[in-house]
Coordinates of C-alpha atoms and ligand atoms in Angstrom, one line a residue:
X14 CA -39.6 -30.4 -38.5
X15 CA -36.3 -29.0 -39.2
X16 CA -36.3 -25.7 -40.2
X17 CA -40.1 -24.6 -39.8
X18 CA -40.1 -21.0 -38.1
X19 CA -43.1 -19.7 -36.5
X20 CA -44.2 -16.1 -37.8
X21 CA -45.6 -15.4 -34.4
X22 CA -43.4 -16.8 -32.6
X23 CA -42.8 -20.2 -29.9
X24 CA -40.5 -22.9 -30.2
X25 CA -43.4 -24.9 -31.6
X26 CA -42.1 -28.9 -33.7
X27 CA -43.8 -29.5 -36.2
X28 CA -44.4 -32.6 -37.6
X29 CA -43.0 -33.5 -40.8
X30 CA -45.6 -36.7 -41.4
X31 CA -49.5 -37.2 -41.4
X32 CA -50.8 -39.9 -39.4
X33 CA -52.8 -42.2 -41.7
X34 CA -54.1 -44.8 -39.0
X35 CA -55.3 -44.3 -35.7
X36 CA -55.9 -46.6 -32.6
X37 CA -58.4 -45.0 -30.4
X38 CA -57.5 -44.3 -27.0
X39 CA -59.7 -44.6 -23.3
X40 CA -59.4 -41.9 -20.7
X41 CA -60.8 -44.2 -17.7
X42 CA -62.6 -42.0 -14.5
X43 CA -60.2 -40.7 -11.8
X44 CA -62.4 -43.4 -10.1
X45 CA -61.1 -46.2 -12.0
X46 CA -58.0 -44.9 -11.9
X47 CA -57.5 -45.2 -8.7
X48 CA -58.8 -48.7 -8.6
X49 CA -56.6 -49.3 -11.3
X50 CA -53.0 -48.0 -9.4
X51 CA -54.3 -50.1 -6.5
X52 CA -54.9 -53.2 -8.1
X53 CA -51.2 -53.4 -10.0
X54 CA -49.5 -52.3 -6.6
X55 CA -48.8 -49.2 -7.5
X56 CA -46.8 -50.6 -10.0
X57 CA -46.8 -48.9 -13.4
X58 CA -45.5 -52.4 -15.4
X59 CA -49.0 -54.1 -14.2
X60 CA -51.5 -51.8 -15.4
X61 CA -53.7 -52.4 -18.1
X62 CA -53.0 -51.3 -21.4
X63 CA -56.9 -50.5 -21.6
X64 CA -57.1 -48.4 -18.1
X65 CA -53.7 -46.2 -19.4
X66 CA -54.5 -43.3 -21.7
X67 CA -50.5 -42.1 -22.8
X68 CA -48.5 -44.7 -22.5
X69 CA -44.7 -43.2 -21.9
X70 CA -43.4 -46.8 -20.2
X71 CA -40.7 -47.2 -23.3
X72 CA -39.8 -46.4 -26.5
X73 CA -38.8 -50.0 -27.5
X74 CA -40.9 -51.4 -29.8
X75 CA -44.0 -49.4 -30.1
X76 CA -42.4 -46.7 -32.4
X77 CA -45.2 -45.9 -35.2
X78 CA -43.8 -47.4 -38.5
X79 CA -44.0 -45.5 -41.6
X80 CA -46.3 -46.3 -44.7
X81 CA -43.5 -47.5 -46.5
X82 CA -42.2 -49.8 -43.7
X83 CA -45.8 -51.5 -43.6
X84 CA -45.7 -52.2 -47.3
X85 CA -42.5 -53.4 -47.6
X86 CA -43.6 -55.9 -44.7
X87 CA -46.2 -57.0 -47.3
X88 CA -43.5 -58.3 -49.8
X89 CA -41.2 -59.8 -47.3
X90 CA -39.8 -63.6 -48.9
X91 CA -40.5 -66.1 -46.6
X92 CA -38.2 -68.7 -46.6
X93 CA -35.6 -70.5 -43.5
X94 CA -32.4 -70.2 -45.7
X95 CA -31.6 -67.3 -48.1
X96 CA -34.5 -65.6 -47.9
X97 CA -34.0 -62.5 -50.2
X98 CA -35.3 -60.4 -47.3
X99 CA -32.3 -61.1 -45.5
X100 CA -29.9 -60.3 -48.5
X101 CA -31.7 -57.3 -48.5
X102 CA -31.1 -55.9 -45.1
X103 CA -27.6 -57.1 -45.2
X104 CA -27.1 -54.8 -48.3
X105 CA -28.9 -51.8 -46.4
X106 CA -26.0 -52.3 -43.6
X107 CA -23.2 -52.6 -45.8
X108 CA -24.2 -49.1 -47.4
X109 CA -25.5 -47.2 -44.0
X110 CA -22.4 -48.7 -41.6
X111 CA -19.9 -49.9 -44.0
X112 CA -19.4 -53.2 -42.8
X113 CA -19.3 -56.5 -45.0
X114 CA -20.7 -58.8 -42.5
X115 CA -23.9 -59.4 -40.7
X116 CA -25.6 -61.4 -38.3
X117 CA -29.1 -61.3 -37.0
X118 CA -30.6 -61.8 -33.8
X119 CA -34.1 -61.3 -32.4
X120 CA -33.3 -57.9 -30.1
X121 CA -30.5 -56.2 -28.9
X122 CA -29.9 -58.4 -25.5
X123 CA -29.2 -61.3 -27.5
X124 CA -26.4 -59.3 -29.4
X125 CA -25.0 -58.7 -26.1
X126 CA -25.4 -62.1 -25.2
X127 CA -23.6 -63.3 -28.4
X128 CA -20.6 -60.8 -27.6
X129 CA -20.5 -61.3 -24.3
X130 CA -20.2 -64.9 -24.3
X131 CA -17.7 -64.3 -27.5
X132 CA -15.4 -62.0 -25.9
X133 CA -16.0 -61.9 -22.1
X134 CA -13.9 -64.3 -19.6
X135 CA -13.6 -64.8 -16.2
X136 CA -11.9 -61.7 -14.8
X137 CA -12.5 -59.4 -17.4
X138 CA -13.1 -55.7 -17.1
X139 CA -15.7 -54.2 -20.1
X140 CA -15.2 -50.0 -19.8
X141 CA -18.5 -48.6 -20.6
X142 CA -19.6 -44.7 -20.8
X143 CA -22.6 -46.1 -18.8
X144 CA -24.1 -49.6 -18.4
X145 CA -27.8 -50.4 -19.5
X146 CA -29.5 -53.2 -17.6
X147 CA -29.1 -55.8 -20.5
X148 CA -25.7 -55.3 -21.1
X149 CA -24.4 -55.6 -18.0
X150 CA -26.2 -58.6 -17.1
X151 CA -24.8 -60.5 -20.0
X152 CA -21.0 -59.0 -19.1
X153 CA -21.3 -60.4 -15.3
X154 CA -23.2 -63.7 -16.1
X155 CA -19.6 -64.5 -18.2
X156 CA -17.4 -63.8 -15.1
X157 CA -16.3 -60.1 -16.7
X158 CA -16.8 -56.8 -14.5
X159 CA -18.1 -53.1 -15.4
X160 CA -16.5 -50.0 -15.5
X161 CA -18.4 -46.7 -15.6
X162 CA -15.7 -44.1 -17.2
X163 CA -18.5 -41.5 -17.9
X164 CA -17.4 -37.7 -17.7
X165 CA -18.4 -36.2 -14.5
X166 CA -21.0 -33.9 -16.3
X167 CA -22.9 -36.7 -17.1
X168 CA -24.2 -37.3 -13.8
X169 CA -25.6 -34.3 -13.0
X170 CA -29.2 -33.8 -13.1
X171 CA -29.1 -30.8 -14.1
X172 CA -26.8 -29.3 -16.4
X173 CA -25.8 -27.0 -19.7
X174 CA -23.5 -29.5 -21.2
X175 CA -24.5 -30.9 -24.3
X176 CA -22.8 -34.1 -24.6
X177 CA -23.5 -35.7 -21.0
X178 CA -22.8 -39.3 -22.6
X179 CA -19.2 -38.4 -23.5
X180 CA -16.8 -41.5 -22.1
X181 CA -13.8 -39.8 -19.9
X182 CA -10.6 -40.7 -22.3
X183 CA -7.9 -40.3 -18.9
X184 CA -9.9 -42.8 -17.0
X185 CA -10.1 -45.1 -20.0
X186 CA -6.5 -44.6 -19.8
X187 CA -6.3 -45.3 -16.8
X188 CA -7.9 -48.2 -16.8
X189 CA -5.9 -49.8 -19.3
X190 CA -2.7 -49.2 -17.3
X191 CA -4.2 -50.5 -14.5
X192 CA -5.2 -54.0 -15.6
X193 CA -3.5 -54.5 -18.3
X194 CA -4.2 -54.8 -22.3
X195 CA -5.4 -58.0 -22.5
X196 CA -7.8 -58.0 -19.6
X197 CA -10.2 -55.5 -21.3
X198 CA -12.4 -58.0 -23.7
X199 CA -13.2 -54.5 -25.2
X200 CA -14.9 -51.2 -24.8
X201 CA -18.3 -50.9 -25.4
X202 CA -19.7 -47.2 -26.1
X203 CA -23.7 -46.7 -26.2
X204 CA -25.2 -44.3 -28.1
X205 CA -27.6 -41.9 -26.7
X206 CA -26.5 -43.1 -23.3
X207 CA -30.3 -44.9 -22.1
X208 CA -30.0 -44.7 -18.0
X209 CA -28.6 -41.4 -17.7
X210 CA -31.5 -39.6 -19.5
X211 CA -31.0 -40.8 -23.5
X212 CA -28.0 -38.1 -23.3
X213 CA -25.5 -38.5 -26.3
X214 CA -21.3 -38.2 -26.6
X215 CA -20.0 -36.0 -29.6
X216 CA -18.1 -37.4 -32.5
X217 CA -15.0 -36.0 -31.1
X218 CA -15.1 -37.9 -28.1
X219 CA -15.7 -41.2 -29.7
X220 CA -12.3 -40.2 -32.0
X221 CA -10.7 -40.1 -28.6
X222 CA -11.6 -43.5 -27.8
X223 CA -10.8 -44.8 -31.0
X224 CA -7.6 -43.3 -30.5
X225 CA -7.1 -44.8 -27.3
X226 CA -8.5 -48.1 -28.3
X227 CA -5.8 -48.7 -31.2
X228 CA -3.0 -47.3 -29.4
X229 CA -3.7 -50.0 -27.3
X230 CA -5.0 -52.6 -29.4
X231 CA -8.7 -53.3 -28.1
X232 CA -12.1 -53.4 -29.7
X233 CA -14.4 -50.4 -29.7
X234 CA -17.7 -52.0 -29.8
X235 CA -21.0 -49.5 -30.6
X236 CA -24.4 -50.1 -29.0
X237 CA -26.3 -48.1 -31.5
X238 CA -29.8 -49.1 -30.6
X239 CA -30.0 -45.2 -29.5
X240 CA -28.5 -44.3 -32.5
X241 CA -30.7 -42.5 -34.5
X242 CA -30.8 -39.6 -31.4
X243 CA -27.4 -39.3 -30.8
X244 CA -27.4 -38.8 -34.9
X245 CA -29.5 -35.9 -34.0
X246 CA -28.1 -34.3 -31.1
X247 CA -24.3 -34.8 -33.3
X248 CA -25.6 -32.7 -36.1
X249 CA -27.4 -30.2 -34.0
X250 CA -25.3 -29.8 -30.8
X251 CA -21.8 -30.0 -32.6
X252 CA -20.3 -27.0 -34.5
X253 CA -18.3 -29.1 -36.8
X254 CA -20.6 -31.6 -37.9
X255 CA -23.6 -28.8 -38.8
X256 CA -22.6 -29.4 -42.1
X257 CA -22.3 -33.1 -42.5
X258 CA -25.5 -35.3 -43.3
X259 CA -27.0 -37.9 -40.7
X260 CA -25.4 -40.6 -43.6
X261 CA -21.9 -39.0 -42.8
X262 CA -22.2 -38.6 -39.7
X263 CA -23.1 -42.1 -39.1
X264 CA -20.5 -43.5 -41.8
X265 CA -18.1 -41.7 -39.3
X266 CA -18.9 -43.3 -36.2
X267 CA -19.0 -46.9 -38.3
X268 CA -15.9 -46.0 -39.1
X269 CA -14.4 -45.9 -35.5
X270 CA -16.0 -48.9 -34.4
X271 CA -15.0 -52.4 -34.5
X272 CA -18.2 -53.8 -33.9
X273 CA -22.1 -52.2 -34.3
X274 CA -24.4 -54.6 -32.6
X275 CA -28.5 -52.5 -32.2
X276 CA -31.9 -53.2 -30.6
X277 CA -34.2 -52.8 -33.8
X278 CA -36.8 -52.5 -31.2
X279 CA -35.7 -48.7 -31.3
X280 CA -33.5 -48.5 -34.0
X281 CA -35.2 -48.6 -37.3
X282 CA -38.9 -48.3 -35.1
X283 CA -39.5 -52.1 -36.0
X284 CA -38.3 -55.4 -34.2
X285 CA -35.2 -57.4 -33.9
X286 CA -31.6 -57.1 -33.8
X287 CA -28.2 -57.9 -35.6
X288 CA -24.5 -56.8 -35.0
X289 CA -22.2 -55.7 -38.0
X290 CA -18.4 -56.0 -38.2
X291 CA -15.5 -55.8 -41.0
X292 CA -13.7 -58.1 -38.9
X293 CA -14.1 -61.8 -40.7
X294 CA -12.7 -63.2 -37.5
X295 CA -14.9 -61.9 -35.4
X296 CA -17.7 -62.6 -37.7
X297 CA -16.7 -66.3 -38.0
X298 CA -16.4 -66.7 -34.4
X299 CA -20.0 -64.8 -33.4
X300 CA -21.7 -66.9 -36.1
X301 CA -21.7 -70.2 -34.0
X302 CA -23.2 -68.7 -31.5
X303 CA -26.0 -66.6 -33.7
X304 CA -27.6 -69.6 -35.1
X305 CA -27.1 -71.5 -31.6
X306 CA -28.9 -68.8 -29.6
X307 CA -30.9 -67.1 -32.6
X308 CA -31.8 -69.1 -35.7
X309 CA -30.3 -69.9 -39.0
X310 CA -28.1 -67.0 -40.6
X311 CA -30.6 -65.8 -43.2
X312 CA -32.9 -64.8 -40.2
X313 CA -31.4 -64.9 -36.2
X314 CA -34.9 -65.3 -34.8
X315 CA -36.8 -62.5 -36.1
X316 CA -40.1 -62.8 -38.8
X317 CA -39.2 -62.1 -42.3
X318 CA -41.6 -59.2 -42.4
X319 CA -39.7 -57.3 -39.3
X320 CA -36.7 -57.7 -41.0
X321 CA -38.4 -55.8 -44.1
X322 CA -39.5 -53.2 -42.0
X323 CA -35.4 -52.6 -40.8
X324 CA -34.3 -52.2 -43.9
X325 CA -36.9 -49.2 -44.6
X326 CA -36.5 -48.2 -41.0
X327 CA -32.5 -47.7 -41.2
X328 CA -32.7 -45.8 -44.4
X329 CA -35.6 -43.5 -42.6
X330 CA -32.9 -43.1 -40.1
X331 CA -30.6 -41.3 -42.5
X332 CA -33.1 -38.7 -43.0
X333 CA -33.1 -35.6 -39.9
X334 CA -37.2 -34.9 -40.5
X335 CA -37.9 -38.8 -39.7
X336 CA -35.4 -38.6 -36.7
X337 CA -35.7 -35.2 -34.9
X338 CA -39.7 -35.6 -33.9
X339 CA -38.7 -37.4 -31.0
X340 CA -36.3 -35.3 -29.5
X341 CA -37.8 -32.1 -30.4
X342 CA -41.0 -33.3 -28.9
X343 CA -38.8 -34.1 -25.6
X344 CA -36.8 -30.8 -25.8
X345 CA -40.4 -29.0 -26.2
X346 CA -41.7 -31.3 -23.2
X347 CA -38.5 -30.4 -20.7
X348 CA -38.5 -26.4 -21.8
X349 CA -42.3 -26.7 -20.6
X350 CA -42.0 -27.8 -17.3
X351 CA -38.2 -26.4 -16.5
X352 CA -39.8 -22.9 -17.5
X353 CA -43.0 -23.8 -15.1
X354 CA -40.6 -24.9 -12.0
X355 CA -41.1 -28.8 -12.2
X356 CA -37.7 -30.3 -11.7
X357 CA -36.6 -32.3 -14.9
X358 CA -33.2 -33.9 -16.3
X359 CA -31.5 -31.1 -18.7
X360 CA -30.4 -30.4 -21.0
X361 CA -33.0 -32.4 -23.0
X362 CA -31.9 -36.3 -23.9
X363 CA -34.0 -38.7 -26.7
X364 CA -35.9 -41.5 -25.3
X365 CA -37.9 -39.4 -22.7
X366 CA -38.6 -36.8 -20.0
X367 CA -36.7 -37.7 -16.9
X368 CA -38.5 -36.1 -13.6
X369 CA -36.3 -35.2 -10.8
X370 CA -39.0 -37.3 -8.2
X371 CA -36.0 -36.5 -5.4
X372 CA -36.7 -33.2 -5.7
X373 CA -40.3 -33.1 -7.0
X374 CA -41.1 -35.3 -3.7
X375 CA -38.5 -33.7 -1.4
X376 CA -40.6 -35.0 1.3
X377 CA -40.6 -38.2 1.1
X378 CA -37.8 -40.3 1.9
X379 CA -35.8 -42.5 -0.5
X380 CA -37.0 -45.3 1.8
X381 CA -40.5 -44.7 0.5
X382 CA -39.9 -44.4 -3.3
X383 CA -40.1 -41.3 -4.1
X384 CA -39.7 -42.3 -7.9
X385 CA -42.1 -45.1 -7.5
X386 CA -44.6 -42.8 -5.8
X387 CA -44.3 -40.2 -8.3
X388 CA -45.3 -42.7 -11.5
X389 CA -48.6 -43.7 -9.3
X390 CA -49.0 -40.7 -8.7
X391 CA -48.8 -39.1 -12.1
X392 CA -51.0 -42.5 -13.0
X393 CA -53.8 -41.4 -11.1
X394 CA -54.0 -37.8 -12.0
X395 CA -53.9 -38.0 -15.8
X396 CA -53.8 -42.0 -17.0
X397 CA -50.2 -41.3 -18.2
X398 CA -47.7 -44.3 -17.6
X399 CA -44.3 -44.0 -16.9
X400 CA -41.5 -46.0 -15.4
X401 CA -40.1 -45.4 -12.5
X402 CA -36.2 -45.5 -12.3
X403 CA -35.1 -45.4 -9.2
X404 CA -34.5 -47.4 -6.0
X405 CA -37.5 -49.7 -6.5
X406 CA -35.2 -50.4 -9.7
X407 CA -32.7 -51.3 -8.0
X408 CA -32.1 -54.7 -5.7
X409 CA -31.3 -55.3 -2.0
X410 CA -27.8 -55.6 -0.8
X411 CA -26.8 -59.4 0.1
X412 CA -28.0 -58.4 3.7
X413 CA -31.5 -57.5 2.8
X414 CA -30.7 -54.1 3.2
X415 CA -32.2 -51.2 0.6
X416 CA -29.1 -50.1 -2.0
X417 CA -30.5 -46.7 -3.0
X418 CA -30.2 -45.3 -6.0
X419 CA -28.2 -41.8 -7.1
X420 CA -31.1 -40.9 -8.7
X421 CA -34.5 -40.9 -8.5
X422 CA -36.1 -40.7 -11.7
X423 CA -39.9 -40.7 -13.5
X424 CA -39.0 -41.8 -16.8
X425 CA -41.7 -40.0 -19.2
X426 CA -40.5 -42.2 -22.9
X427 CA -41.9 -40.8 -26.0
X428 CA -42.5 -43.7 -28.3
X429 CA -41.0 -42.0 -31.7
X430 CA -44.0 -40.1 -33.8
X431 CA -47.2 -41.6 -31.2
X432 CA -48.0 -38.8 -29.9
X433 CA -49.7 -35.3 -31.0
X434 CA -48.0 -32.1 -29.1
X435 CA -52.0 -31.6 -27.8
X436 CA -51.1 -35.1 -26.0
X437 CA -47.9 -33.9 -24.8
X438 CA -48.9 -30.5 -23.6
X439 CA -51.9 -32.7 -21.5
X440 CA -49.3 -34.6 -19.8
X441 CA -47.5 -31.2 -19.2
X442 CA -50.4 -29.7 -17.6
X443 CA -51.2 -32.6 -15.4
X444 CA -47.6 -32.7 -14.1
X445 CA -48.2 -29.1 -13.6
X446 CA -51.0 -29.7 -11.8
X447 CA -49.3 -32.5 -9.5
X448 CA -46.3 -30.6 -9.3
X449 CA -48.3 -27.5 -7.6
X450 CA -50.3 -30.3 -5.3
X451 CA -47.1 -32.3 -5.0
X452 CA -47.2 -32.2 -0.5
X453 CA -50.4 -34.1 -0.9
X454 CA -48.4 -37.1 -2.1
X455 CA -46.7 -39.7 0.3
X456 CA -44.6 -42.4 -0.2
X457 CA -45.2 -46.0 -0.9
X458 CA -43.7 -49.5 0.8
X459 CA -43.3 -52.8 -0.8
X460 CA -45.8 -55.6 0.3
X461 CA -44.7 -58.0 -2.2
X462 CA -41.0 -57.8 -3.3
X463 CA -39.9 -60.5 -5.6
X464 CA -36.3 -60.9 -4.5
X465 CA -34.6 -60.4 -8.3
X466 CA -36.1 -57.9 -10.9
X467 CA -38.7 -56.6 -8.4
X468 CA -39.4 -53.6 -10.5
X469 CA -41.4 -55.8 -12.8
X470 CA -43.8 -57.7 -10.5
X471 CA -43.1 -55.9 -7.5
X472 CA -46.4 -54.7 -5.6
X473 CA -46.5 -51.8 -2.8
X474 CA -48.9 -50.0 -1.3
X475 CA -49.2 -46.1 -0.1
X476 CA -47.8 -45.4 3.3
X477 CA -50.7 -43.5 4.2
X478 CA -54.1 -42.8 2.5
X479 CA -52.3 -40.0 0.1
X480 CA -54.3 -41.1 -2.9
X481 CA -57.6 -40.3 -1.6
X482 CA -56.8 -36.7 -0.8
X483 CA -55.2 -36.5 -4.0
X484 CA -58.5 -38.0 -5.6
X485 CA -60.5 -35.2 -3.5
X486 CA -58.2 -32.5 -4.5
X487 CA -58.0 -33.4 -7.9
X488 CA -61.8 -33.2 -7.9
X489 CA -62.3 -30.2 -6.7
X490 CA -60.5 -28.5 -9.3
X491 CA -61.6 -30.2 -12.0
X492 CA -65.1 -30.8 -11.1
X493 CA -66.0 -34.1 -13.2
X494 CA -63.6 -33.6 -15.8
X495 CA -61.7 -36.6 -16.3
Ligands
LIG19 C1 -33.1 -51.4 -25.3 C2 -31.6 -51.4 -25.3 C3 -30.9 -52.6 -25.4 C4 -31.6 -54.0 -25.4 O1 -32.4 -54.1 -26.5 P1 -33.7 -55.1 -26.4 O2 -34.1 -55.1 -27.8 O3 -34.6 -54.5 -25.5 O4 -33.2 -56.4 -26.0 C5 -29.5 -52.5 -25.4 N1 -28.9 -51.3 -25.4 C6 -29.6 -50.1 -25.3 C7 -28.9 -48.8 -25.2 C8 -31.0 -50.1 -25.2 O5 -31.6 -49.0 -25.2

């Protein structure tokens, strides 16, 4: 998709595969639709696989695999101890991230689990450029506390700067002089930064922390489950990497970290896990706890056959035209709409299309969900899922009162080489659509909020009757078109 110019014109990506299966997909009435909305509560994680027609809820695990990852899947050597599958995909790790030692798990929140419980005590402090859900959990559940040392770019909705995941170095500083060495278990930076809109740091930046992180003795551990966009956004967005290859690039970052732990759930578009080290301490100490949590050594919980498809997934990642269709197909998606007025996260991040709902839904209050309401409402005009990300994600104070969130975001994820641009520009035009009709939506309140993780089962219902104008309007334009 590289280098492709159009004669005529238009920042068009092309594809650089051919699909060679297909799964047939429904478009359900507006009808159904909005019997569908109503029966999951509004809640875009209780819908139907069959009532949704694009499915943008998550990137994690339902990347299309390759050809060659689906044969290699067919030769995968079964066995509970020294399975040659496993020697395999230890090899592939030693020569993609330089690191001699490697232990499996079955996705990338038991790798935090494992280093968490290795590394984290009461009282200790984890800086982070941003926290993701998972890894936060794990970090508080063994008595250690975040800290957030993201620049202050990175925050901002909307914004030219290309590295928006960068970690600030004088805060990590900072830090350190404030609670001492030994109290930080270690630093943990994330590639393709997930919550903040799949937004990447630069090479330099992560030299920084290196820096800092030896001066002062502590581990740099890498969540690279984002990896293979950060990869992308390095060799595009960063004038003195144009010339390296994705291999160098990532050989560099290997090289400043301590630790690489993944989610093969995104990286490597298969499933599983595993964290990487030179350090045969650390190894040693991680490897109880692997085959007490996960599984035996030669496996850490995952099938034989995923593991197969990692090792031909990784080496895909080393290759810019198997990694750039997903952000290219988001960059395309966020030019689109920016261009056309609809609020989005810029500049353009990997895992998805972030909607600005605060401002797409200026009239409703953060009370009533505006993120929340904007997924149903996207639901119901076009049978596209996303997630909302927001205050529904978020939970109640210890007083029962709402904590709302700094942003609030419709997360649009484009699982990795799923869709066709004719797919993408029909969710486009559909949030057009909405966008333009956007005062006929209200907000929503919770009538059954589980009291942890209510995002997930959570049900709410529309503070007025919103949907059936919306239903009306949307009919009137488009007739019986679906
Ligand atoms: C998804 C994700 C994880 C957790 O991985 P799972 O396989 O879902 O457990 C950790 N870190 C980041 C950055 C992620 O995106």
């Amino acid at each position: 998709m590289s280098n492709v110019k159009f004669y005529y014109g238009g920042n068009v990506p092309l594809e650089m595969h051919k699909v060679r299966i297909v799964q047939k997909l429904n478009l359900v009435s507006i009808e159904r639709r909005l019997e569908a909305i109503k029966e999951a509560g509004n809640n875009t994680f209780l819908l139907k696989n069959r009532d949704v027609f694009m499915d943008m809820l998550t990137d994690s695990g339902v990347n299309a695999m390759s050809d060659k990852q689906l044969a290699a899947m067919m030769e995968a050597d079964d066995s509970y101890a020294g399975s040659e599958t496993f020697t395999k995909l230890e090899n592939k790790i030693t020569e993609i991230f330089g690191k001699k030692y490697f232990l499996p798990a079955h996705q990338g929140r038991a790798c935090e689990n494992i280093l968490s419980q290795a590394f984290v005590k009461q009282g200790s402090v984890i800086p982070m450029n941003y926290h993701f859900t998972t890894s936060k959990a794990h970090v508080y559940l063994n008595g250690g506390t975040v800290e957030e040392i993201i620049i202050d770019e990175g925050l901002n909705i909307t914004s030219e700067y290309p590295f928006k995941g960068n970690m600030n170095v004088e805060k990590l500083k900072a830090l350190i002089t404030k609670h001492g060495a030994e109290k930080i278990a270690f630093v943990r930076l994330e590639a393709g930064t997930n919550l903040i809109g799949g937004q990447p740091f630069s090479l330099q930046n992560m030299k920084e922390v290196h820096t800092v992180c030896k001066d002062f003795d502590i581990m740099l551990i890498l969540d690279a489950s984002l990896l293979a966009d950060n990869l992308h956004f390095i060799k595009t967005r960063e004038e003195v990497c144009k010339n390296m290859s994705i291999r160098e690039i990532t050989r560099a970052m290997a090289d400043l970290s301590d630790v690489i732990y993944f989610s093969a759930r995104k990286l490597g578009c298969a499933r599983g896990g595993g964290i990487c080290t030179n350090d045969k301490a650390v190894y040693l100490k991680l490897r109880e706890l692997v085959t007490l949590y996960e599984g035996f050594l030669t496996y850490g919980g995952m099938s034989v056959r995923e593991m197969e498809a990692i090792v031909v997934g990784l080496d895909e990642t080393m290759d810019e035209n198997m990694i750039n269709q997903g952000p290219q197909f988001i960059e395309y998606m966020v030019n689109e709409l920016k261009k056309h007025g609809v609020p989005v996260v810029t500049p353009a991040g990997g895992l998805g299309c972030h909607i600005n709902a605060m401002e797409f839904l200026s009239h409703v209050p953060q009370s009533q969900y505006p993120a929340g309401a904007l997924a149903s409402a996207l639901y119901l005009v076009s049978g596209v899922r996303g997630m909302e990300r927001g205050t529904v994600s978020e939970q109640r104070d210890e007083n029962g009162n709402e904590t709302f969130s700094n942003m609030e975001l419709l997360r649009l994820a484009m699982p990795r080489r799923v869709f066709t641009l004719s797919q993408v520009n029909y969710a486009i035009d559909r949030i057009r659509w909405l966008y333009e009709n956007r005062k006929l939506v209200g907000g929503l309140t919770f009538v059954e909020e589980p009291p942890i993780l209510r995002f997930f089962f959570g049900k709410l219902a529309t503070a007025s009757d919103w949907q059936t104008e919306l239903v009306a309007k949307f009919k009137a334009d488009f007739g019986d078109n679906l």
